[in-house]
Short mmCIF file of C-alpha atoms and ligand atoms in Angstrom, two decimals:
data_model
loop_
_atom_site.label_atom_id
_atom_site.label_comp_id
_atom_site.label_asym_id
_atom_site.label_seq_id
_atom_site.Cartn_x
_atom_site.Cartn_y
_atom_site.Cartn_z
CA MET A 50 121.77 93.96 118.37
CA SER A 51 124.12 95.58 115.83
CA GLY A 52 123.07 96.15 112.23
CA GLY A 53 125.86 93.75 111.04
CA PRO A 54 125.63 89.96 111.05
CA ALA A 55 121.90 89.64 111.75
CA LYS A 56 121.12 91.30 108.38
CA THR A 57 121.79 87.89 106.88
CA LYS A 58 118.56 86.62 108.45
CA ARG A 59 115.37 87.03 106.49
CA VAL A 60 112.05 87.94 108.08
CA VAL A 61 108.93 87.48 105.99
CA ILE A 62 105.76 89.29 107.09
CA ILE A 63 102.42 88.17 105.70
CA GLY A 64 100.08 91.17 105.70
CA MET A 65 101.17 94.82 105.66
CA GLY A 66 98.25 96.39 107.48
CA ASP A 67 98.45 98.29 110.76
CA THR A 68 100.64 95.75 112.55
CA GLY A 69 102.71 94.41 109.65
CA VAL A 70 103.93 97.94 108.87
CA LEU A 71 104.78 98.65 112.51
CA VAL A 72 106.75 95.45 112.92
CA ALA A 73 108.55 95.82 109.56
CA SER A 74 109.59 99.37 110.41
CA ARG A 75 111.24 98.13 113.63
CA LEU A 76 112.99 95.13 112.11
CA SER A 77 114.33 96.55 108.85
CA ARG A 78 117.56 97.86 110.41
CA ASP A 79 118.69 94.42 111.62
CA PHE A 80 117.11 91.98 109.19
CA GLN A 81 116.34 91.53 105.51
CA VAL A 82 112.60 92.08 105.62
CA THR A 83 110.06 91.08 102.98
CA GLY A 84 106.48 92.25 103.41
CA ILE A 85 103.83 90.38 101.45
CA SER A 86 100.62 92.29 100.98
CA THR A 87 97.46 91.96 98.95
CA LYS A 88 97.25 95.77 99.01
CA PRO A 89 99.97 98.20 97.87
CA ASN A 90 98.65 100.58 100.54
CA LEU A 91 98.12 100.41 104.27
CA VAL A 92 94.33 100.61 104.20
CA SER A 93 93.60 100.88 107.87
CA GLY A 94 90.72 99.09 109.54
CA GLN A 95 90.33 102.06 111.86
CA GLU A 96 87.66 104.75 111.92
CA LEU A 97 85.02 103.21 109.64
CA GLY A 98 82.54 105.98 110.48
CA LYS A 99 84.93 108.70 109.34
CA ARG A 100 85.75 106.73 106.22
CA LEU A 101 82.08 106.63 105.22
CA ALA A 102 81.13 110.14 106.32
CA ASP A 103 84.32 112.16 105.67
CA LEU A 104 86.42 110.23 103.14
CA ASN A 105 88.80 113.10 102.24
CA TRP A 106 89.88 113.51 105.85
CA TRP A 107 90.14 109.74 106.39
CA GLN A 108 92.31 109.21 103.28
CA ARG A 109 94.95 111.62 104.60
CA PHE A 110 95.79 109.45 107.57
CA TYR A 111 94.35 105.99 106.99
CA ASN A 112 95.02 105.09 103.33
CA THR A 113 98.77 105.31 102.78
CA PRO A 114 100.76 103.73 99.92
CA LEU A 115 103.42 101.51 101.52
CA HIS A 116 106.21 103.28 99.59
CA ARG A 117 105.48 106.47 101.53
CA PHE A 118 106.57 104.95 104.87
CA LYS A 119 110.16 106.09 105.37
CA ALA A 120 111.06 103.17 107.64
CA LEU A 121 110.06 100.70 104.91
CA SER A 122 112.62 102.01 102.39
CA SER A 123 114.81 98.91 102.80
CA VAL A 124 111.86 96.51 103.05
CA GLU A 125 111.08 94.44 99.98
CA ILE A 126 107.35 94.76 99.34
CA ARG A 127 105.70 91.96 97.38
CA HIS A 128 102.27 92.91 96.12
CA ALA A 129 100.89 89.38 96.17
CA LYS A 130 98.75 86.99 98.18
CA ALA A 131 100.27 84.29 100.38
CA THR A 132 98.70 81.00 99.32
CA SER A 133 100.61 78.47 101.44
CA VAL A 134 103.31 78.13 104.07
CA ASP A 135 105.72 75.20 104.27
CA LEU A 136 106.86 75.17 107.88
CA ASP A 137 109.49 72.44 107.47
CA ASN A 138 111.20 74.02 104.47
CA GLN A 139 110.59 77.56 105.75
CA THR A 140 109.00 79.00 102.63
CA VAL A 141 105.90 81.02 101.78
CA THR A 142 104.28 80.63 98.38
CA VAL A 143 102.67 83.73 96.91
CA LEU A 144 100.54 84.49 93.86
CA ASP A 145 100.71 87.93 92.24
CA GLN A 146 98.25 89.82 90.01
CA ARG A 147 99.77 88.26 86.85
CA LYS A 148 99.00 84.83 88.42
CA LEU A 149 102.72 84.17 88.81
CA GLU A 150 103.60 81.87 91.70
CA THR A 151 106.83 82.44 93.70
CA ARG A 152 108.31 80.73 96.75
CA ILE A 153 109.94 83.01 99.31
CA PRO A 154 112.30 81.54 101.92
CA TYR A 155 112.35 82.83 105.50
CA ASP A 156 114.30 82.44 108.73
CA PHE A 157 111.48 84.06 110.70
CA LEU A 158 107.84 84.30 109.71
CA ILE A 159 105.36 86.88 111.05
CA ILE A 160 101.67 86.36 110.41
CA ALA A 161 99.84 89.72 110.39
CA SER A 162 97.13 89.01 107.83
CA GLY A 163 94.19 90.39 109.84
CA THR A 164 90.54 89.47 109.44
CA SER A 165 87.68 90.22 107.07
CA ASN A 166 85.12 92.35 108.81
CA GLY A 167 82.12 93.38 106.77
CA PHE A 168 82.62 95.09 103.39
CA TRP A 169 85.49 97.30 104.53
CA ARG A 170 88.25 94.76 105.12
CA ASP A 171 89.17 91.79 102.97
CA ASP A 172 92.11 89.74 101.71
CA SER A 173 91.62 90.26 97.94
CA LEU A 174 94.49 91.33 95.74
CA ARG A 175 93.78 94.93 94.80
CA SER A 176 95.58 97.75 92.98
CA GLU A 177 95.69 101.31 94.24
CA ALA A 178 93.00 102.23 91.67
CA ASP A 179 90.75 99.36 92.87
CA ILE A 180 91.13 100.53 96.46
CA ASP A 181 90.25 104.10 95.54
CA ALA A 182 87.22 103.06 93.49
CA GLN A 183 85.90 100.96 96.37
CA LEU A 184 86.36 103.74 98.93
CA GLN A 185 84.60 106.25 96.69
CA SER A 186 81.72 103.91 95.96
CA ASP A 187 81.16 103.10 99.67
CA ALA A 188 81.11 106.81 100.55
CA ARG A 189 78.73 107.53 97.64
CA ALA A 190 76.31 104.83 98.84
CA ILE A 191 75.97 106.85 102.05
CA SER A 192 75.76 110.32 100.51
CA GLU A 193 73.09 109.21 98.02
CA ALA A 194 70.88 107.32 100.51
CA ARG A 195 68.01 108.96 102.37
CA SER A 196 67.80 106.20 105.00
CA ILE A 197 70.73 104.24 106.39
CA ALA A 198 70.45 101.26 108.71
CA ILE A 199 73.40 100.00 110.69
CA VAL A 200 73.28 96.57 112.24
CA GLY A 201 75.54 95.86 115.22
CA GLY A 202 76.53 97.89 118.27
CA GLY A 203 80.33 97.42 118.33
CA PRO A 204 82.76 100.27 117.64
CA CYS A 205 82.28 100.09 113.85
CA GLY A 206 78.49 100.27 114.14
CA VAL A 207 78.52 103.08 116.70
CA SER A 208 81.17 105.03 114.80
CA SER A 209 79.25 104.69 111.52
CA ALA A 210 75.91 105.73 113.02
CA LEU A 211 77.27 108.73 114.87
CA ASN A 212 79.53 110.07 112.15
CA ILE A 213 76.97 109.63 109.37
CA GLN A 214 74.21 111.28 111.36
CA ARG A 215 76.47 114.23 112.26
CA ALA A 216 77.63 114.66 108.67
CA TYR A 217 74.12 114.32 107.25
CA PRO A 218 71.60 115.59 109.84
CA ASP A 219 68.70 115.28 107.33
CA LYS A 220 69.15 111.55 106.71
CA THR A 221 67.37 108.90 108.76
CA VAL A 222 70.07 106.87 110.49
CA SER A 223 68.97 103.80 112.49
CA LEU A 224 71.22 101.65 114.63
CA PHE A 225 69.98 98.16 115.54
CA ILE A 226 71.71 96.44 118.46
CA SER A 227 70.89 93.20 120.21
CA ALA A 228 71.82 94.30 123.76
CA ASP A 229 70.46 97.15 125.88
CA LEU A 230 73.62 99.21 125.49
CA PRO A 231 76.10 99.54 122.62
CA LEU A 232 79.81 98.65 122.77
CA PRO A 233 80.08 95.29 124.53
CA GLY A 234 83.62 94.76 125.87
CA TYR A 235 84.08 98.46 126.72
CA HIS A 236 83.91 99.94 130.20
CA ALA A 237 80.34 100.59 131.42
CA SER A 238 80.91 104.35 131.42
CA ALA A 239 81.92 104.33 127.72
CA ARG A 240 78.81 102.30 126.92
CA GLN A 241 76.52 104.76 128.74
CA TYR A 242 78.28 107.72 127.17
CA TYR A 243 77.69 106.57 123.58
CA HIS A 244 74.17 105.42 124.30
CA GLN A 245 73.36 109.04 125.21
CA GLU A 246 75.55 110.58 122.50
CA LEU A 247 73.81 108.58 119.74
CA ILE A 248 70.41 109.72 120.95
CA ASN A 249 71.57 113.36 121.31
CA VAL A 250 72.80 113.45 117.73
CA GLY A 251 69.50 112.08 116.40
CA VAL A 252 70.31 108.43 115.63
CA ARG A 253 67.27 106.17 115.97
CA LEU A 254 68.59 103.55 118.38
CA PHE A 255 66.80 100.20 118.48
CA THR A 256 67.97 98.03 121.39
CA GLY A 257 67.07 94.35 121.77
CA HIS A 258 66.98 93.89 117.97
CA ARG A 259 68.92 90.81 116.90
CA ALA A 260 69.04 90.71 113.10
CA ILE A 261 69.01 87.57 110.98
CA THR A 262 72.15 87.82 108.83
CA PRO A 263 71.64 86.32 105.37
CA THR A 264 74.56 85.32 103.15
CA PRO A 265 75.35 87.41 101.22
CA ALA A 266 74.11 90.24 103.42
CA PRO A 267 72.13 92.77 101.31
CA ARG A 268 73.58 96.31 101.02
CA ALA A 269 70.05 97.76 100.69
CA GLY A 270 66.43 96.69 101.24
CA THR A 271 64.91 94.75 104.14
CA ILE A 272 66.46 93.58 107.40
CA HIS A 273 64.65 90.83 109.27
CA PHE A 274 64.93 90.41 113.04
CA GLU A 275 64.62 87.27 115.17
CA SER A 276 61.56 88.84 116.82
CA GLY A 277 59.73 88.73 113.47
CA GLN A 278 60.01 92.52 112.98
CA SER A 279 61.67 94.04 109.93
CA ALA A 280 63.09 97.37 108.73
CA ILE A 281 63.80 98.86 105.30
CA ALA A 282 66.68 101.17 104.33
CA ASP A 283 68.29 102.59 101.17
CA THR A 284 71.70 101.50 102.48
CA ILE A 285 72.50 98.85 105.09
CA ILE A 286 75.80 98.58 106.93
CA TRP A 287 76.32 95.19 108.54
CA SER A 288 78.78 95.45 111.39
CA THR A 289 77.86 92.41 113.43
CA GLY A 290 81.43 91.58 114.40
CA ASP A 291 81.39 88.48 112.27
CA ARG A 292 85.14 88.34 111.68
CA LYS A 293 86.76 85.83 109.38
CA PRO A 294 90.48 85.33 109.97
CA HIS A 295 92.73 85.45 106.88
CA THR A 296 94.42 82.12 107.52
CA ASP A 297 93.41 79.84 104.63
CA PHE A 298 97.07 79.65 103.61
CA LEU A 299 98.29 78.26 106.94
CA PRO A 300 98.64 74.63 108.04
CA ASN A 301 95.85 73.55 110.43
CA GLU A 302 98.31 72.81 113.22
CA LEU A 303 98.79 76.57 113.71
CA LEU A 304 95.07 77.34 113.99
CA ASP A 305 92.52 77.23 116.79
CA ASP A 306 88.94 75.99 116.37
CA GLU A 307 87.78 79.32 114.92
CA GLY A 308 90.67 79.52 112.45
CA PHE A 309 92.72 82.17 114.30
CA VAL A 310 96.45 81.66 114.85
CA LYS A 311 97.30 79.98 118.18
CA THR A 312 99.52 82.65 119.67
CA ARG A 313 101.34 82.64 123.01
CA SER A 314 101.74 85.70 125.20
CA THR A 315 105.28 86.02 123.77
CA LEU A 316 103.55 86.31 120.35
CA GLU A 317 105.27 83.12 119.28
CA VAL A 318 103.09 80.63 117.46
CA GLY A 319 102.59 77.35 119.32
CA GLY A 320 105.35 74.82 118.81
CA ARG A 321 107.51 76.86 116.39
CA ASP A 322 110.56 78.90 117.42
CA ASN A 323 110.62 81.02 114.30
CA VAL A 324 106.95 81.85 113.70
CA PHE A 325 105.19 84.83 115.30
CA ALA A 326 101.70 86.31 114.95
CA ILE A 327 100.19 89.69 115.78
CA GLY A 328 97.06 91.74 115.29
CA ASP A 329 93.47 90.73 114.66
CA VAL A 330 94.50 87.30 113.33
CA ALA A 331 96.41 86.33 116.51
CA SER A 332 94.47 84.47 119.16
CA THR A 333 96.27 86.03 122.13
CA ASP A 334 93.11 86.80 124.14
CA PRO A 335 89.33 86.72 123.56
CA ALA A 336 89.34 90.28 122.15
CA ARG A 337 92.40 89.49 119.96
CA SER A 338 93.71 92.86 120.95
CA SER A 339 97.38 92.74 119.95
CA ALA A 340 96.98 95.22 117.07
CA ARG A 341 96.90 97.77 119.86
CA ASN A 342 98.47 98.08 123.29
CA TRP A 343 102.04 98.28 121.94
CA ALA A 344 102.26 94.54 121.28
CA TYR A 345 104.51 95.15 118.26
CA GLY A 346 107.31 96.07 120.72
CA VAL A 347 106.94 92.68 122.41
CA LEU A 348 107.15 90.85 119.08
CA VAL A 349 110.18 92.79 117.85
CA HIS A 350 112.04 92.27 121.14
CA ASN A 351 111.29 88.54 121.26
CA LEU A 352 112.17 87.95 117.61
CA LYS A 353 115.52 89.67 118.10
CA ARG A 354 116.16 87.45 121.14
CA ARG A 355 115.34 84.35 119.10
CA ALA A 356 117.66 85.51 116.33
CA ALA A 357 120.42 85.81 118.91
CA GLY A 358 119.75 82.23 120.08
CA ARG A 359 117.99 83.20 123.29
CA ALA A 360 114.48 82.49 124.59
CA ALA A 361 111.70 85.04 124.24
CA ASN A 362 111.19 86.84 127.54
CA LYS A 363 108.63 89.62 127.04
CA ARG A 364 104.93 88.94 127.33
CA TYR A 365 101.91 90.67 125.92
CA THR A 366 99.32 91.49 128.58
CA PRO A 367 95.91 92.45 127.18
CA PRO A 368 93.93 95.14 129.03
CA ALA A 369 90.72 94.20 130.87
CA ASN A 370 88.54 96.44 128.68
CA ARG A 371 88.89 97.74 125.16
CA TRP A 372 90.11 101.32 124.98
CA GLY A 373 90.99 104.07 122.54
CA SER A 374 89.03 106.20 120.13
CA ILE A 375 85.59 104.89 119.20
CA VAL A 376 84.14 107.47 116.82
CA GLY A 377 87.28 109.37 115.76
CA PRO A 378 87.78 113.14 115.83
CA GLN A 379 84.65 115.30 115.90
CA ASP A 380 84.48 119.11 115.57
CA THR A 381 84.64 119.29 119.36
CA GLY A 382 87.75 117.06 119.56
CA LEU A 383 88.69 113.43 120.07
CA THR A 384 87.43 111.43 123.03
CA LEU A 385 89.73 108.63 124.13
CA HIS A 386 88.23 106.01 126.42
CA GLN A 387 90.65 104.37 128.79
CA ASP A 388 90.64 100.82 130.08
CA SER A 389 89.67 102.15 133.54
CA GLY A 390 86.61 103.97 132.20
CA LYS A 391 88.25 107.41 132.37
CA THR A 392 87.94 109.62 129.30
CA THR A 393 90.44 112.10 127.88
CA ARG A 394 89.41 114.81 125.41
CA LEU A 395 91.91 116.18 122.88
CA SER A 396 91.07 119.31 120.93
CA ARG A 397 90.53 119.00 117.19
CA TRP A 398 93.55 121.25 116.59
CA LEU A 399 95.74 118.92 118.67
CA VAL A 400 94.48 115.86 116.75
CA ASP A 401 94.93 117.30 113.24
CA LYS A 402 98.15 119.21 113.88
CA VAL A 403 99.96 117.10 116.50
CA LEU A 404 98.47 113.67 117.26
CA LEU A 405 98.04 112.30 113.72
CA PRO A 406 100.96 113.92 111.83
CA THR A 407 103.47 113.85 114.68
CA VAL A 408 102.60 111.17 117.23
CA VAL A 409 101.09 108.62 114.84
CA GLN A 410 102.87 109.28 111.52
CA ARG A 411 106.25 110.50 112.75
CA VAL A 412 106.70 108.64 116.05
CA ILE A 413 104.62 105.46 115.77
CA TYR A 414 105.11 104.88 112.01
CA ARG A 415 108.55 106.58 111.92
CA GLY A 416 107.83 109.05 109.17
CA VAL A 417 105.57 109.23 106.10
CA LYS A 418 106.84 110.91 102.92
CA ARG A 419 104.79 113.85 101.72
CA LEU A 420 102.59 113.42 98.66
CA GLU A 421 104.31 114.58 95.46
CA ARG A 422 102.40 117.39 93.81
C1 FAD B 549 98.44 102.68 116.17
C2 FAD B 549 97.10 101.93 116.23
C3 FAD B 549 96.02 102.55 116.87
C4 FAD B 549 94.78 101.91 116.93
N1 FAD B 549 93.76 102.55 117.53
C5 FAD B 549 92.54 101.99 117.56
C6 FAD B 549 91.44 102.66 118.17
O1 FAD B 549 91.60 103.75 118.70
N2 FAD B 549 90.23 102.03 118.18
C7 FAD B 549 90.07 100.78 117.63
O2 FAD B 549 88.95 100.24 117.65
N3 FAD B 549 91.09 100.12 117.06
C8 FAD B 549 92.33 100.68 117.00
N4 FAD B 549 93.37 100.01 116.44
C9 FAD B 549 93.17 98.62 115.96
C10 FAD B 549 92.62 98.49 114.56
O3 FAD B 549 91.27 98.88 114.51
C11 FAD B 549 92.68 97.02 114.05
O4 FAD B 549 92.70 96.16 115.14
C12 FAD B 549 93.89 96.87 113.15
O5 FAD B 549 93.61 97.60 111.97
C13 FAD B 549 94.21 95.42 112.81
O6 FAD B 549 95.49 95.39 112.23
P1 FAD B 549 96.07 94.05 111.56
O7 FAD B 549 97.45 94.39 111.13
O8 FAD B 549 95.87 92.89 112.45
O9 FAD B 549 95.16 93.78 110.30
P2 FAD B 549 94.92 94.66 108.98
O10 FAD B 549 95.25 96.09 109.22
O11 FAD B 549 93.55 94.30 108.52
O12 FAD B 549 96.02 94.12 107.96
C14 FAD B 549 96.01 92.85 107.38
C15 FAD B 549 96.59 92.98 105.99
O13 FAD B 549 96.92 91.67 105.51
C16 FAD B 549 96.50 91.55 104.15
N5 FAD B 549 96.34 90.13 103.86
C17 FAD B 549 95.33 89.31 104.24
N6 FAD B 549 95.53 88.06 103.79
C18 FAD B 549 96.72 88.08 103.12
C19 FAD B 549 97.45 87.09 102.41
N7 FAD B 549 97.03 85.83 102.29
N8 FAD B 549 98.63 87.47 101.83
C20 FAD B 549 99.09 88.76 101.95
N9 FAD B 549 98.40 89.74 102.59
C21 FAD B 549 97.24 89.39 103.17
C22 FAD B 549 95.20 92.37 104.13
O14 FAD B 549 94.82 92.74 102.84
C23 FAD B 549 95.62 93.57 104.97
O15 FAD B 549 96.28 94.51 104.18
C24 FAD B 549 94.62 100.60 116.38
C25 FAD B 549 95.72 99.97 115.74
C26 FAD B 549 96.95 100.62 115.67
C27 FAD B 549 98.12 99.93 115.02
#
């Protein structure tokens, strides 16, 4: 498609996290793009363990003000929260920090609002200073604690336990999981690998421990288990995979029984030609895996086809197992677990000097402006 006539069409993206930014950066040449975001930064949901154990490193690559993305220079960013969508009149209503309500019209709508997942991801309107204060306070809660308990054996739980124990060998780090092995949904070899790795590093691993999750979940104190046992820790990290989709602002007809967006393999949203969804909020498959696996390319292609009056013809195919990095870069390098169970190890030099600045920031995100000094 040429950059000419299609620029008259307006694409509105709700949520400028990992996927919203990727999609916006690919559409901004051909469309007027507006990105609505409760955060002025891309605060990534990735690498929780590194965020808690090595915040300075994490901030360099995973907390990026949206204005630093070069490919977003022509994207209008609205720092506001979407509060409703009118599908018939094609508008999104947003509320900003001054409590001002505005209605934004769209030709195409992309829902990329993600999910809440423990304390580290939410849909609240926050300033850059609020984000920074929260990140610092979470990291301090770890550095000041003598004992840390992590509940849940998914990637966030495993990454937190391993990274915290490595960064602070003198602290008591306990990981409570309900199954016999961590990382359900990953290939058996990845599960075995981290089971051993956690033990090698000194994490106290408690299998068969299903915790009772109170609301609100305490950040310190006692954890009770269904077996009647209990444990006490100075800091508790709940990572039980209890995700809440950010979809309160959408009409019910777009949502499945759990509140996720009903999304076809073309990433179109059921019954609407001009609404798409992607990322953790999109119910494409049981693992809701379209934040990864290059699904943004499928969405961009299909939206451009729709804009040209043609049917969507690319489909997103989720992998059989989850893959990728689980614990982030360690001193010895980065271990990537593939769908097939194979692992690839990249050296730390390659990760810090090539993978993150060049492959991720320059190629995947199409350039990030340097920090002004
Ligand atoms: C390049 C890449 C590599 C990845 N690698 C890995 C990996 O190796 N291992 C792994 O486990 N995962 C990986 N992931 C996946 C990642 O962990 C998450 O799945 C991803 O962060 C989810 O992205 P999202 O855009 O769906 O949601 P989010 O990044 O959470 O973004 C949602 C945004 O929407 C905002 N929002 C919410 N509600 C509203 C509203 N009403 N109005 C306006 N804004 C709102 C939120 O504040 C947030 O900013 C990767 C993802 C990418 C893109």
